Short mmCIF file of C-alpha atoms and ligand atoms in Angstrom, two decimals:
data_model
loop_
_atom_site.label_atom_id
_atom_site.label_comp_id
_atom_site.label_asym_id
_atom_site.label_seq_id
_atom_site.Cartn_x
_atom_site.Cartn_y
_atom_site.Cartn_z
CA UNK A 1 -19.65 -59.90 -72.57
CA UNK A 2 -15.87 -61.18 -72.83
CA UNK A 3 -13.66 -59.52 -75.16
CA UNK A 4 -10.46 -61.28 -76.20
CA UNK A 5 -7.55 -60.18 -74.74
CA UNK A 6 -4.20 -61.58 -76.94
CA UNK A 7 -1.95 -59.92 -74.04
CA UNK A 8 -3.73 -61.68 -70.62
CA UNK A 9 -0.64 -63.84 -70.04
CA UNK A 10 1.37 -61.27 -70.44
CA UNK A 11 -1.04 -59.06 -68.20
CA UNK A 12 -1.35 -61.71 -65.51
CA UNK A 13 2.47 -61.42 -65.21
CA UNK A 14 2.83 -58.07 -64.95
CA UNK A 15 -0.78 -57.22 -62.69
CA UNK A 16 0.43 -59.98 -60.58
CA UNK A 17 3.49 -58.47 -59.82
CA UNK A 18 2.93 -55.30 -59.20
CA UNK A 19 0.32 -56.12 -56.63
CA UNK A 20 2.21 -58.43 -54.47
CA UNK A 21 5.59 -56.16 -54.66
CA UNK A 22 6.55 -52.78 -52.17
CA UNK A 23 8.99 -51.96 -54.54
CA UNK A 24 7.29 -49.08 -55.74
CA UNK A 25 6.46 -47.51 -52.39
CA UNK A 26 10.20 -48.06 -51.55
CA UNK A 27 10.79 -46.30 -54.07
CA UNK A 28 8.69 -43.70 -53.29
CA UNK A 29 10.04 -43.49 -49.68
CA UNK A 30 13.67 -43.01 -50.93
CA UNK A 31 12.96 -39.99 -53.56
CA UNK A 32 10.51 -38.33 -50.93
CA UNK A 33 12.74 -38.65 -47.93
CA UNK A 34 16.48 -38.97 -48.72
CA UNK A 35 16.44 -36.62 -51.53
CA UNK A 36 13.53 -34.08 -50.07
CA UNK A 37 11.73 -31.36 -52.78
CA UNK A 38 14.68 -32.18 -55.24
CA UNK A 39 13.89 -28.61 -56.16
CA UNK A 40 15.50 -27.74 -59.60
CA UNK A 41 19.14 -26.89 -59.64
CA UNK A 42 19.47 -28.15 -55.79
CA UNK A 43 21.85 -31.43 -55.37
CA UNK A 44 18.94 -33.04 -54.33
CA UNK A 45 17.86 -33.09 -57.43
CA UNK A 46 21.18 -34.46 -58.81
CA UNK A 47 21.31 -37.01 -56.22
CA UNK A 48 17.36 -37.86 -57.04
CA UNK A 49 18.27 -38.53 -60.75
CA UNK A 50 21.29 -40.87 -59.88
CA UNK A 51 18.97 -42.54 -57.71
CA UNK A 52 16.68 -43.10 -60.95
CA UNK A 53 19.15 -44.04 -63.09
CA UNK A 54 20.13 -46.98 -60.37
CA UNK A 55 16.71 -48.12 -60.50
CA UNK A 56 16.59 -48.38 -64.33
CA UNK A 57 20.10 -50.28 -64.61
CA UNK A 58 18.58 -52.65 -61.76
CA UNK A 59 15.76 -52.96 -63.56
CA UNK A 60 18.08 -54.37 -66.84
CA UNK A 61 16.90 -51.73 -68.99
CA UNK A 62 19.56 -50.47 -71.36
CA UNK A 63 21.26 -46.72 -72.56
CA UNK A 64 20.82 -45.23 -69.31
CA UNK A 65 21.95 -41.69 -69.53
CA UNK A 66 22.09 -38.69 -67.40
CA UNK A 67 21.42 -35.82 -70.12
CA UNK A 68 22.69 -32.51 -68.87
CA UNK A 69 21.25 -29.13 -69.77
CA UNK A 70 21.60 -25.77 -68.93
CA UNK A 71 18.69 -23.54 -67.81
CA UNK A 72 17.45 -20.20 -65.61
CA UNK A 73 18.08 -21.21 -62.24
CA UNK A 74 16.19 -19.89 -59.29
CA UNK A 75 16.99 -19.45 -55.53
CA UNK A 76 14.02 -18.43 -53.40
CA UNK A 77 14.57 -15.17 -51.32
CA UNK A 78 13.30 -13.80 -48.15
CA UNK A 79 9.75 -12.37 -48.85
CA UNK A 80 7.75 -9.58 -46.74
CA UNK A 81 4.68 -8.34 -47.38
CA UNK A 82 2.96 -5.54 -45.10
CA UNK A 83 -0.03 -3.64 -44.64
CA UNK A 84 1.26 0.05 -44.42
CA UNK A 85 -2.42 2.29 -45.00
CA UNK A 86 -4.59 1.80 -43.42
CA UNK A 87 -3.36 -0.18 -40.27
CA UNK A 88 0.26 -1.37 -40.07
CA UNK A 89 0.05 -5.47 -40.41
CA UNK A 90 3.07 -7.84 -41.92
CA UNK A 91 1.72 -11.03 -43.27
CA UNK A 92 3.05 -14.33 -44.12
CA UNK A 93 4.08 -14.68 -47.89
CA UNK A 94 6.31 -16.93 -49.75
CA UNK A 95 7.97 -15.84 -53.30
CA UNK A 96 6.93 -17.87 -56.40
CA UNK A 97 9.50 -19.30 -58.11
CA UNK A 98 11.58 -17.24 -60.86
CA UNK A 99 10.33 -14.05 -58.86
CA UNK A 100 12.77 -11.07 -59.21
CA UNK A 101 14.10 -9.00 -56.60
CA UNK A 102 12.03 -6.20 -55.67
CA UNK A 103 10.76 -3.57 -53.59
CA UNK A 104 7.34 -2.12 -54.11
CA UNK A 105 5.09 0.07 -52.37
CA UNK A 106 1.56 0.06 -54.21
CA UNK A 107 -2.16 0.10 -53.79
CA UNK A 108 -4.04 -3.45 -53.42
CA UNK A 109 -6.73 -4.58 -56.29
CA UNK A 110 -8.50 -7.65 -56.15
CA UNK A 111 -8.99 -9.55 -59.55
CA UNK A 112 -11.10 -12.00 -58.27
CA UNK A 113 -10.01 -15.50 -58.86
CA UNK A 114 -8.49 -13.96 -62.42
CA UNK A 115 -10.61 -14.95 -64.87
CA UNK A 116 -10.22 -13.00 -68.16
CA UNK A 117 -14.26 -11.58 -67.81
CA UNK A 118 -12.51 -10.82 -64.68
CA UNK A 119 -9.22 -8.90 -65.55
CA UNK A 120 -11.28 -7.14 -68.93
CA UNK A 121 -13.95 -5.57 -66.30
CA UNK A 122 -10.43 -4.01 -64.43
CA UNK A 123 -9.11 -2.91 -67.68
CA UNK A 124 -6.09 -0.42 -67.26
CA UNK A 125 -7.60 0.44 -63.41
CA UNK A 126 -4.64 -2.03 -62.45
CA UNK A 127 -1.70 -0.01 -63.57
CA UNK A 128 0.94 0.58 -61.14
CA UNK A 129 -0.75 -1.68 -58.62
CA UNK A 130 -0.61 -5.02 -56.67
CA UNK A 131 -2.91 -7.25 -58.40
CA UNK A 132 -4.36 -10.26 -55.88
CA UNK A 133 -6.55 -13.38 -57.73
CA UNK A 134 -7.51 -16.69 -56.09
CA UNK A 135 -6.70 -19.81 -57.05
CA UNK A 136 -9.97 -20.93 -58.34
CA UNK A 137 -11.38 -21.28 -61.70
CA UNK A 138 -14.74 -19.91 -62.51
CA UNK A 139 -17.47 -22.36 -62.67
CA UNK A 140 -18.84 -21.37 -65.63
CA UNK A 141 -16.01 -20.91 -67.78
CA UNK A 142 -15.83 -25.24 -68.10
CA UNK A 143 -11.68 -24.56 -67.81
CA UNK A 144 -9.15 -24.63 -65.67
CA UNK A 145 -7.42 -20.88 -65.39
CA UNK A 146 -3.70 -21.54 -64.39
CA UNK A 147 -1.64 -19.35 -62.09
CA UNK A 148 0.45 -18.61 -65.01
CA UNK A 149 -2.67 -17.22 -67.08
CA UNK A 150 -3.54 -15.15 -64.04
CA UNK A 151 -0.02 -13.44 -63.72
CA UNK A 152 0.81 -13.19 -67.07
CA UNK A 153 -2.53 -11.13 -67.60
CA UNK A 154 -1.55 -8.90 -64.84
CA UNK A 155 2.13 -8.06 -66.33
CA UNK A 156 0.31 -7.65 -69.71
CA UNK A 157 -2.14 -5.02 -67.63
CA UNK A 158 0.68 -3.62 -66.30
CA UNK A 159 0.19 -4.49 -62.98
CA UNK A 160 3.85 -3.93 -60.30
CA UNK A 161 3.33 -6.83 -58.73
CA UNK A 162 0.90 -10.27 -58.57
CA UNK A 163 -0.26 -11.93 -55.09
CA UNK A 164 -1.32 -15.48 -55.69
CA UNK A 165 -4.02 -16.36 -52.85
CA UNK A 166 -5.10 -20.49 -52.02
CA UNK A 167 -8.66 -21.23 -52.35
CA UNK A 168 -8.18 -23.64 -49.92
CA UNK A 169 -8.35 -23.13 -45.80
CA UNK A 170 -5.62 -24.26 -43.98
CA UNK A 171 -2.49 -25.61 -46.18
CA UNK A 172 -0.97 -21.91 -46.09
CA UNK A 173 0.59 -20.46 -49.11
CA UNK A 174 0.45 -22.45 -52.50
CA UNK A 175 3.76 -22.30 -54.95
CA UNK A 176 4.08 -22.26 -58.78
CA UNK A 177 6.18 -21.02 -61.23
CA UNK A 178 5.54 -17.16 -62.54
CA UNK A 179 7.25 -18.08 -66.13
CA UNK A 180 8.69 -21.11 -67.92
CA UNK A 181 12.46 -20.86 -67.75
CA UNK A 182 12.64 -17.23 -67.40
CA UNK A 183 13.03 -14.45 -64.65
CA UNK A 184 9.43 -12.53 -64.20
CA UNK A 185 9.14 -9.02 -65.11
CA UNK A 186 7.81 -7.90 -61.81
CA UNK A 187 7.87 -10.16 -58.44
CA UNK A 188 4.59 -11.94 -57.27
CA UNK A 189 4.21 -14.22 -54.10
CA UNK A 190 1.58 -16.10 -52.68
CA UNK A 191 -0.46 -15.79 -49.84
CA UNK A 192 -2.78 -18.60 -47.59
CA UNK A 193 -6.59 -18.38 -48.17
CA UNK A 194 -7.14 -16.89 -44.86
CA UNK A 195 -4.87 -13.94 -45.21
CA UNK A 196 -6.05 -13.49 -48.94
CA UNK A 197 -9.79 -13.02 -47.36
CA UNK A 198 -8.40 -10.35 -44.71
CA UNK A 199 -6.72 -8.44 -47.97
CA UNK A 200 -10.54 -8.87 -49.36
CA UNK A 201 -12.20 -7.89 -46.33
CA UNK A 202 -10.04 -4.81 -45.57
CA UNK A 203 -10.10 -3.75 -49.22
CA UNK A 204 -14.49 -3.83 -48.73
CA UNK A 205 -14.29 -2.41 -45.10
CA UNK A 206 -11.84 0.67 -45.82
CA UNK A 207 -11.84 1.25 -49.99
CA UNK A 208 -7.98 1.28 -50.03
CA UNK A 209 -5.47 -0.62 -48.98
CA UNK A 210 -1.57 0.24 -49.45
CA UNK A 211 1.14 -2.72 -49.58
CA UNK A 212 4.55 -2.95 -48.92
CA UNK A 213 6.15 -5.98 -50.68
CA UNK A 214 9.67 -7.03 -50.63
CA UNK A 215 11.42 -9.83 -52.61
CA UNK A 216 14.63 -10.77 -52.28
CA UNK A 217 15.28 -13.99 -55.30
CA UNK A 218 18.05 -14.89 -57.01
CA UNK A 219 17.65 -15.54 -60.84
CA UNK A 220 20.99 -16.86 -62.17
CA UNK A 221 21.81 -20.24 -64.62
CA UNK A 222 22.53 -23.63 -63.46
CA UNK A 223 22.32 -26.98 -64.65
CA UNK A 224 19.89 -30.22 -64.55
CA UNK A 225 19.01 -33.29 -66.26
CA UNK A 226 16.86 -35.71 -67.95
CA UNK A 227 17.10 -39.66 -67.04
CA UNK A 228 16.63 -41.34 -70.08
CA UNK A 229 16.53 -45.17 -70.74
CA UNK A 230 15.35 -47.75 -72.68
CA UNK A 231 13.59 -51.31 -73.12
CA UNK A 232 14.84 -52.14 -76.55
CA UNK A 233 12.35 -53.95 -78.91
CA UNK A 234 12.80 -56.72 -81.38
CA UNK A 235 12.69 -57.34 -85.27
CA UNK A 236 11.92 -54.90 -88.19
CA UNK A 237 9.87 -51.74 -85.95
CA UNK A 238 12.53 -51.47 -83.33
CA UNK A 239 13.35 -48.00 -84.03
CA UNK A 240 9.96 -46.59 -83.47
CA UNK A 241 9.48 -45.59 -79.65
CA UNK A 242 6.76 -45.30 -76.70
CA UNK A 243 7.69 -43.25 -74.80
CA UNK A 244 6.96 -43.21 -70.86
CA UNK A 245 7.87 -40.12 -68.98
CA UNK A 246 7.22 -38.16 -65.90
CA UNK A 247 9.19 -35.54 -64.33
CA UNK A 248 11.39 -35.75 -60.31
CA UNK A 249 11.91 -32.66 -59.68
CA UNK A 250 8.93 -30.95 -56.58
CA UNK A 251 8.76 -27.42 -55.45
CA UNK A 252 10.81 -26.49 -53.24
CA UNK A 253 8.50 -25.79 -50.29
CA UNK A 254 7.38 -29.92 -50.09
CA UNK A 255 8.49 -33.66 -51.06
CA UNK A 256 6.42 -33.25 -53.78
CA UNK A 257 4.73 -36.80 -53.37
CA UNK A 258 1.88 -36.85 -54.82
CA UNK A 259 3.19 -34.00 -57.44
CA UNK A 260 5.35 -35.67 -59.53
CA UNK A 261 6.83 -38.51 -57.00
CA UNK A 262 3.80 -40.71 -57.21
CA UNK A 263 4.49 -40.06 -61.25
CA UNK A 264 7.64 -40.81 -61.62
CA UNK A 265 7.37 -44.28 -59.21
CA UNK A 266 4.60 -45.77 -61.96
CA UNK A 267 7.18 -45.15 -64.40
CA UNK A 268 10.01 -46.79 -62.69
CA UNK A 269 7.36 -49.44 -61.91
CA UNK A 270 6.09 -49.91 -65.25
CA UNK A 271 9.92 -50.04 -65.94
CA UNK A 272 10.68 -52.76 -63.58
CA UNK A 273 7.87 -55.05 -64.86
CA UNK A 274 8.28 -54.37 -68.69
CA UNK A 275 11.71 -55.54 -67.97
CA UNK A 276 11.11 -58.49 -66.38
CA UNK A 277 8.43 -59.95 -68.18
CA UNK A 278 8.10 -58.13 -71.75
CA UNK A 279 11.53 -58.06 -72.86
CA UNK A 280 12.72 -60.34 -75.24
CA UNK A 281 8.87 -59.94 -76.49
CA UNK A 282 8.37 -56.17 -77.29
CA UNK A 283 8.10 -55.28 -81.26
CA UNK A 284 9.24 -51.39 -80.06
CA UNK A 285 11.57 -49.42 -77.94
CA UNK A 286 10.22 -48.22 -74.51
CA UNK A 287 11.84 -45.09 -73.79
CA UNK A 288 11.41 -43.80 -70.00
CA UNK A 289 12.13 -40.53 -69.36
CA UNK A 290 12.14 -38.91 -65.95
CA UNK A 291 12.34 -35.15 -66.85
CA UNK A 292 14.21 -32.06 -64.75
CA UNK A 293 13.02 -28.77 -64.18
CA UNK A 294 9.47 -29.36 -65.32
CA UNK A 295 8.08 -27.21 -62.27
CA UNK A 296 9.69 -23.86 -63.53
CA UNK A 297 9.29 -24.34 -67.06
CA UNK A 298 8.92 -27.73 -68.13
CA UNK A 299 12.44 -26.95 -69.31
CA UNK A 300 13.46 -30.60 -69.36
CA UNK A 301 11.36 -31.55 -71.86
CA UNK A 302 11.61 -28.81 -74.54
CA UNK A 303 15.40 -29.52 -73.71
CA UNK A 304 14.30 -33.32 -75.01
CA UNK A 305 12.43 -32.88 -77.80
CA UNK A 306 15.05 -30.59 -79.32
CA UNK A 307 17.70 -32.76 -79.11
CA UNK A 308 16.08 -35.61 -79.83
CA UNK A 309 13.99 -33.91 -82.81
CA UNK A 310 15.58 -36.35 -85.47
CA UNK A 311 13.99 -39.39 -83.60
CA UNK A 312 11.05 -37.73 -83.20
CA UNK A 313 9.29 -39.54 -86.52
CA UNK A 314 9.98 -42.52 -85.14
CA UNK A 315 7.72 -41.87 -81.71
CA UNK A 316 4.57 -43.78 -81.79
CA UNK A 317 3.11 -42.10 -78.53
CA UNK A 318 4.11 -40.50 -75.97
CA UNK A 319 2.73 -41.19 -72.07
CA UNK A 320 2.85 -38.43 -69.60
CA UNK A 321 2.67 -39.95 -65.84
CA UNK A 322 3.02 -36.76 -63.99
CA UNK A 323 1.76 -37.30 -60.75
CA UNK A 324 -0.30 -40.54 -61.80
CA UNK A 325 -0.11 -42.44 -58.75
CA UNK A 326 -2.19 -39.75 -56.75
CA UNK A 327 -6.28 -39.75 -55.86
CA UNK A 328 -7.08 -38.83 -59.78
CA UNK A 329 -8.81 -41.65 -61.72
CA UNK A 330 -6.31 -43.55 -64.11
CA UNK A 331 -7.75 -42.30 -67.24
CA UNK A 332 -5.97 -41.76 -70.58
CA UNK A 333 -6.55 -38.12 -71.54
CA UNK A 334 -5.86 -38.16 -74.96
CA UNK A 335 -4.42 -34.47 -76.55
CA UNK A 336 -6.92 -34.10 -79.49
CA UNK A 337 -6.18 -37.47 -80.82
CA UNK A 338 -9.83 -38.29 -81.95
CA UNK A 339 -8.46 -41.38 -84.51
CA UNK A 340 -6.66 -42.97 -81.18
CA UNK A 341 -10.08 -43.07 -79.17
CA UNK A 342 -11.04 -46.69 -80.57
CA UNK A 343 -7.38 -47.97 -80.24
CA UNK A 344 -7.46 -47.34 -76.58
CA UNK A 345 -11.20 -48.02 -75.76
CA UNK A 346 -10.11 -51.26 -76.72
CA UNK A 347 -7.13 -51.39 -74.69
CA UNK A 348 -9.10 -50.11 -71.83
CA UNK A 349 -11.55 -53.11 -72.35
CA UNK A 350 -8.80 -55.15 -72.25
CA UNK A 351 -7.24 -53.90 -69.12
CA UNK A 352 -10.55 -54.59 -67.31
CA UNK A 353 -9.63 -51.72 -64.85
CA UNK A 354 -11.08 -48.41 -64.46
CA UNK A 355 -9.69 -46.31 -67.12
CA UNK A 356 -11.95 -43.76 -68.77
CA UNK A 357 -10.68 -42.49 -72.06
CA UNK A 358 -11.44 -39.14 -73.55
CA UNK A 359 -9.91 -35.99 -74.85
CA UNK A 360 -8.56 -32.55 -73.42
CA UNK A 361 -5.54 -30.80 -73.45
CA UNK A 362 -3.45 -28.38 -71.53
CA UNK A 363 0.03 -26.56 -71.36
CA UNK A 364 0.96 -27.33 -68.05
CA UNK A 365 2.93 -30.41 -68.28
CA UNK A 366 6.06 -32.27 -69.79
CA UNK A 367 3.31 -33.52 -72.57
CA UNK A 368 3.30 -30.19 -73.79
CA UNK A 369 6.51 -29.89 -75.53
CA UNK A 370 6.29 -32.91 -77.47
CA UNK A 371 2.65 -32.43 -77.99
CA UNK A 372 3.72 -28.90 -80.05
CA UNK A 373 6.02 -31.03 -81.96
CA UNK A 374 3.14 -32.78 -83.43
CA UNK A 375 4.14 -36.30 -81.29
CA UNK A 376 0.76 -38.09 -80.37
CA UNK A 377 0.60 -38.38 -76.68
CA UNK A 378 -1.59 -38.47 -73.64
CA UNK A 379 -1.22 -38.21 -69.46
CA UNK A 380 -2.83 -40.32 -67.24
CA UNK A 381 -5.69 -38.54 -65.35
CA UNK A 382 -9.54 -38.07 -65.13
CA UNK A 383 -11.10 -36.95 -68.64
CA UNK A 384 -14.14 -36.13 -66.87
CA UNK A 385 -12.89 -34.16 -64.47
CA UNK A 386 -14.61 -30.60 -63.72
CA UNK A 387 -11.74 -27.85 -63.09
CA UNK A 388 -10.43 -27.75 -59.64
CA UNK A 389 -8.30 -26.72 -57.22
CA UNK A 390 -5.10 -28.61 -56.38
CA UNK A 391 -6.01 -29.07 -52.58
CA UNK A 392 -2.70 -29.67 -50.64
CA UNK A 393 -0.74 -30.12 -53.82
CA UNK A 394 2.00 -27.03 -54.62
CA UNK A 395 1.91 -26.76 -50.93
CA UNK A 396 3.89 -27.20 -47.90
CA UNK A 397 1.40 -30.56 -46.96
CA UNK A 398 1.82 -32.86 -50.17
CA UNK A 399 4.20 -34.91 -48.09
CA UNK A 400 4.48 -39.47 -48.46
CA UNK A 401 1.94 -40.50 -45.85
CA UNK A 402 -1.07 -38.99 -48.10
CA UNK A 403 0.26 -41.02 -50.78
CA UNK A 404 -1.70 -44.47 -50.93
CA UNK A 405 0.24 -47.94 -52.20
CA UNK A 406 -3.08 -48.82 -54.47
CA UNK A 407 -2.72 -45.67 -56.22
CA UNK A 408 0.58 -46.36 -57.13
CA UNK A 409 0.09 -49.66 -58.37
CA UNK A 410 -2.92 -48.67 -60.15
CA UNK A 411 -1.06 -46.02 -61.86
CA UNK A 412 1.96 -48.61 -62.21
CA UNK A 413 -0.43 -51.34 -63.91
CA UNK A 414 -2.07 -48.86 -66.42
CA UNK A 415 1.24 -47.37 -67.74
CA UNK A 416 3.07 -50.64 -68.34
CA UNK A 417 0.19 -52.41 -69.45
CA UNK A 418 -0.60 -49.53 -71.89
CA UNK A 419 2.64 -48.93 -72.99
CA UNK A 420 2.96 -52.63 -74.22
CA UNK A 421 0.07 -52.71 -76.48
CA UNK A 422 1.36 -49.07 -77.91
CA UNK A 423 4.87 -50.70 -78.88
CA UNK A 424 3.01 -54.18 -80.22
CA UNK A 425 0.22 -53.19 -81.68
CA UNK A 426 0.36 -54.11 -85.37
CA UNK A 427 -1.97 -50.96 -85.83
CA UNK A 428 -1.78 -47.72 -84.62
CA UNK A 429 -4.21 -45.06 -86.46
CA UNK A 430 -2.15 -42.02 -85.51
CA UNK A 431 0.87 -40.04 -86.80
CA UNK A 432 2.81 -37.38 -86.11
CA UNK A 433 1.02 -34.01 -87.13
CA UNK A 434 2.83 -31.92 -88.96
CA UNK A 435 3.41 -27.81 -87.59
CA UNK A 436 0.27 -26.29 -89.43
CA UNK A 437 -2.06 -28.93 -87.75
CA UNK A 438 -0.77 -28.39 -84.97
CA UNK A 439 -0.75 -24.85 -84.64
CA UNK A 440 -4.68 -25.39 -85.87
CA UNK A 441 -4.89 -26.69 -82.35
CA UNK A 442 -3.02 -23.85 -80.88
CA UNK A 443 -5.43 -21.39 -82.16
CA UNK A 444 -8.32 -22.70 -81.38
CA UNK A 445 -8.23 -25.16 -78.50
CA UNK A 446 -10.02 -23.35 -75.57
CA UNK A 447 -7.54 -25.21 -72.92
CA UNK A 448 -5.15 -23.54 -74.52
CA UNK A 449 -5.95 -20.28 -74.11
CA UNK A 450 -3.63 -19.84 -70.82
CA UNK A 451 -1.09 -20.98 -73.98
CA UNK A 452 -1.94 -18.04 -75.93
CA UNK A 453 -1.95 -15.57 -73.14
CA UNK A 454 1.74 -16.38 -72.60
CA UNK A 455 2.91 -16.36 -76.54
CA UNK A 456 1.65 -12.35 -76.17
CA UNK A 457 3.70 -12.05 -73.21
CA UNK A 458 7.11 -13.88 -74.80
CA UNK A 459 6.46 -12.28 -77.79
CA UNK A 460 6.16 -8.47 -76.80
CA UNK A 461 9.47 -7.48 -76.52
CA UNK A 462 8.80 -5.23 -73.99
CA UNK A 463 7.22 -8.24 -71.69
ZN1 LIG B 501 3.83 -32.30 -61.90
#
């Protein structure tokens, strides 16, 4: 069956494009290997968003601003861990970011891959101790259980310090922030797969095992900043917005490539093409956004939709690329939006690509903060997708070469190509929900429960 597609010409253009140009994978190339992790706070990262904003003036698109904003810095430290009882062993640990400085001497308890079934069986047992969980989510829990859910139950159990453990062989330690935009209350690391099974084994073989763990982080304020620009549209509607956004900024320990380079590339992309072929044609603004600090806090986006919050009426939808251009599918994983299914199962039709549409939402990205502001939005990713590890991603190994040009321009196509029919569609059956609705969500949303876990933390003034 054909349907009618009133934007093919348009399409053609832009499709065509993208898959006969480099440009992105340039792109790529230059944020990965001139400006390295562009770790928050680092003057890679300044030099990474100056790059950006040279793309997006190349590109013709117009206001392109630097916004500055302060935040919680963090400066990774020296890390030891060591077996003291009861054989004498140092392992290989790495600190995760906004880790304190610390020196503790504790008994070792394994949480499993901390699940809460997992953490309420331990109850109060972990006290005073060094609490270890894998990466992995349960199977049969049907979530994903973030790092942050994990540690934040073991400060809340009153645990002296948290070891993070890979699920996977062979890519060593895995990173991730302990708290968004905030020093930790007690220090925890992260250890590779293979040393996390010793712990396990040495724990079954010998009933105890005593650790001696030593951090040495800095947590002190700096500055970063959003890159913000703008495609501006035409007539009457041309102060309403779609929004395209992804953040720059990697862990420290990688490039980052996949997570959020390949992200942010689509959006320059999607940029570039929008620019050249949809400009003097587009009934709305199209606002990118490539967001700092997301990593430790997704600080750059709170930072945005709080000074931005009087324009924030005016945004039709908002697209989260975060690390779109990797293996995922190029879904669009709508954030409870059940009245915006049709509108883009249509669109989808029309794009006569691969792009599943569905609904699910999490905390864990710069979505989040605009998503708690009631702002419809969506990332690009794999609705169907069962809960699962990140493989080499957060890790030493998610370096340019794994990253593959028809991802990118897959990821490239579908944001541009979406974004369009968001900013000229005459009809658009969502708006803005207003705080009760969506704290409705908040409540009761079971991804996000690693959401609520944290509120108890921030909120307890003694967390
Ligand atoms: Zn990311």
């Amino acid at each position: 069956m054909s349907k009618t597609n009133p934007y093919l010409q348009l399409d053609r253009r832009i499709v065509g494009d993208i898959y006969t140009s480099q440009e992105v994978m340039e792109n790529l190339t230059v944020l990965c290997d001139d400006y390295g992790s562009r770790f928050a706070g680092t003057p890679e990262e300044y030099a990474a968003a100056n790059f950006i904003a040279e793309c997006f003036k190349r590109y013709g698109l117009q206001n392109v601003t630097l916004e500055e904003y302060p935040y919680a810095g963090w400066t990774r430290g020296a890390a030891t861990l060591e077996i003291v009882e009861p054989m004498q062993r140092a392992l290989h640990c790495i600190s995760l970011p906004y880790c304190p400085a610390g020196d503790i001497t504790g008994e070792l308890v394994s949480a499993g891959c901390g699940s809460p079934a997992e953490y309420s069986a331990l109850g109060d047992t972990i006290a005073g101790k060094l609490v270890m969980a894998q990466s992995s989510s349960p199977p049969d829990l049907g979530r994903w259980v973030h790092r942050k859910e994990k540690f934040e139950r073991a400060v809340l159990g009153g645990a002296s310090a948290f070891i993070f453990v890979s699920e996977h062989p062979g890519v060593g330690p895995e990173t991730g922030s302990l708290q968004n935009d905030r020093a930790a209350p007690i220090p925890g690391i992260s250890v590779c797969k293979e040393d996390g099974e010793f712990l396990l084994r040495s724990l079954a073989r010998h009933g105890k095992v005593t650790l001696k763990l030593r951090t040495t982080d800095i947590n002190e304020p700096r500055t970063s900043w959003n890159v913000v620009a703008e495609l501006p549209g035409r007539g009457r509607h041309r102060n309403e917005q779609v929004i395209l956004g992804c953040h720059y900024d990697g862990h420290d320990i990688s490039q980052g490539a996949h997570d959020p380079a390949s992200g942010m590339v689509s959006v320059i992309e999607a940029a570039r093409v929008l620019s050249a072929y949809t400009a003097d044609s587009l009934k709305r603004t199209v606002r990118f956004i490539a967001f700092g600090t997301e990593e430790i806090g997704l600080t750059g986006a709170f930072r945005y939709v709080n000074t931005h919050a009087d324009e924030l009426d005016n945004v039709r939808f908002m697209l989260n690329m975060d690390a779109a251009g990797g293996a995922s599918r190029k879904g669009i994983v709508l954030h409870q939006w059940q009245k915006l299914q049709p509108f883009f199962e249509e669109a989808a039709g029309q794009l006569n690509a691969e792009v599943p549409v569905g609904q699910k939402v999490h905390s864990y990205s710069d979505h989040f903060p605009f998503f708690l502001k009631g702002v419809p939005s969506a990332h690009i990713g794999d609705p169907g997708a069962l809960p699962s590890g990140r493989g080499f991603g957060h890790t030493a190994y998610d370096t340019l070469e794994k990253v593959k040009l028809e991802n990118l321009r897959a990821a490239s196509a579908v944001g541009a190509r979406i974004a369009l029919r968001c900013a000229n569609a005459d009809d658009f059956p969502a708006k803005r929900r207003n705080l009760k609705e969506v704290q409705n969500i908040v409540d009761t949303d079971s991804g996000l429960e690693g959401y609520r876990i944290s509120l108890k933390l921030t909120q307890n003034p003694a967390g």
